mmCIF file of C-alpha atoms in Angstrom:
data_model
loop_
_atom_site.group_PDB
_atom_site.id
_atom_site.type_symbol
_atom_site.label_atom_id
_atom_site.label_comp_id
_atom_site.label_asym_id
_atom_site.label_seq_id
_atom_site.Cartn_x
_atom_site.Cartn_y
_atom_site.Cartn_z
ATOM 1 C CA UNK A 136 20.751 13.784 28.368
ATOM 2 C CA UNK A 137 23.531 15.394 26.396
ATOM 3 C CA UNK A 138 23.015 17.290 23.177
ATOM 4 C CA UNK A 139 24.923 14.653 21.205
ATOM 5 C CA UNK A 140 22.795 11.723 22.376
ATOM 6 C CA UNK A 141 19.646 13.743 21.685
ATOM 7 C CA UNK A 142 20.902 14.453 18.170
ATOM 8 C CA UNK A 143 21.739 10.757 17.634
ATOM 9 C CA UNK A 144 18.235 9.788 18.741
ATOM 10 C CA UNK A 145 16.843 12.276 16.235
ATOM 11 C CA UNK A 146 18.986 10.829 13.443
ATOM 12 C CA UNK A 147 18.019 7.272 14.356
ATOM 13 C CA UNK A 148 14.357 8.270 14.446
ATOM 14 C CA UNK A 149 14.567 9.810 10.982
ATOM 15 C CA UNK A 150 16.421 6.801 9.577
ATOM 16 C CA UNK A 151 13.860 4.456 11.098
ATOM 17 C CA UNK A 152 10.965 6.491 9.689
ATOM 18 C CA UNK A 153 12.532 6.438 6.223
ATOM 19 C CA UNK A 154 13.114 2.687 6.427
ATOM 20 C CA UNK A 155 9.511 2.103 7.483
ATOM 21 C CA UNK A 156 8.310 4.304 4.631
ATOM 22 C CA UNK A 157 10.389 2.438 2.049
ATOM 23 C CA UNK A 158 9.122 -0.871 3.452
ATOM 24 C CA UNK A 159 5.495 0.311 3.273
ATOM 25 C CA UNK A 160 6.016 1.617 -0.267
ATOM 26 C CA UNK A 161 7.461 -1.722 -1.354
ATOM 27 C CA UNK A 162 4.587 -3.672 0.207
ATOM 28 C CA UNK A 163 2.009 -1.293 -1.258
ATOM 29 C CA UNK A 164 3.610 -1.607 -4.689
ATOM 30 C CA UNK A 165 3.571 -5.410 -4.498
ATOM 31 C CA UNK A 166 -0.058 -5.361 -3.372
ATOM 32 C CA UNK A 167 -1.019 -2.934 -6.146
ATOM 33 C CA UNK A 168 0.722 -5.073 -8.777
ATOM 34 C CA UNK A 169 -0.918 -8.309 -7.629
ATOM 35 C CA UNK A 170 -4.287 -6.534 -7.320
ATOM 36 C CA UNK A 171 -4.071 -5.229 -10.895
ATOM 37 C CA UNK A 172 -2.946 -8.658 -12.107
ATOM 38 C CA UNK A 173 -6.196 -10.064 -10.705
ATOM 39 C CA UNK A 174 -8.323 -7.128 -11.874
ATOM 40 C CA UNK A 175 -6.782 -6.575 -15.291
ATOM 41 C CA UNK A 176 -9.230 -8.467 -17.517
ATOM 42 C CA UNK A 177 -12.511 -7.271 -15.948
ATOM 43 C CA UNK A 178 -11.132 -3.743 -15.741
ATOM 44 C CA UNK A 179 -10.175 -3.703 -19.427
ATOM 45 C CA UNK A 180 -13.572 -5.142 -20.364
ATOM 46 C CA UNK A 181 -15.291 -2.358 -18.445
ATOM 47 C CA UNK A 182 -13.127 0.249 -20.150
ATOM 48 C CA UNK A 183 -13.727 -1.117 -23.653
ATOM 49 C CA UNK A 184 -17.470 -1.246 -23.018
ATOM 50 C CA UNK A 185 -17.367 2.360 -21.869
ATOM 51 C CA UNK A 186 -15.480 3.454 -25.009
ATOM 52 C CA UNK A 187 -17.652 1.665 -27.581
#
């Protein structure tokens, strides 16, 4: 294996890792948003009860 092909594999690996990370971040963000949409009212009720 030549140095150049090894370097290209490294670059491709890094690019793939970054792409996977962005994809996971996007999915996690969507999940978090939908989760908070469902949880918003009970969560705010709990908070207001705690404050008063």
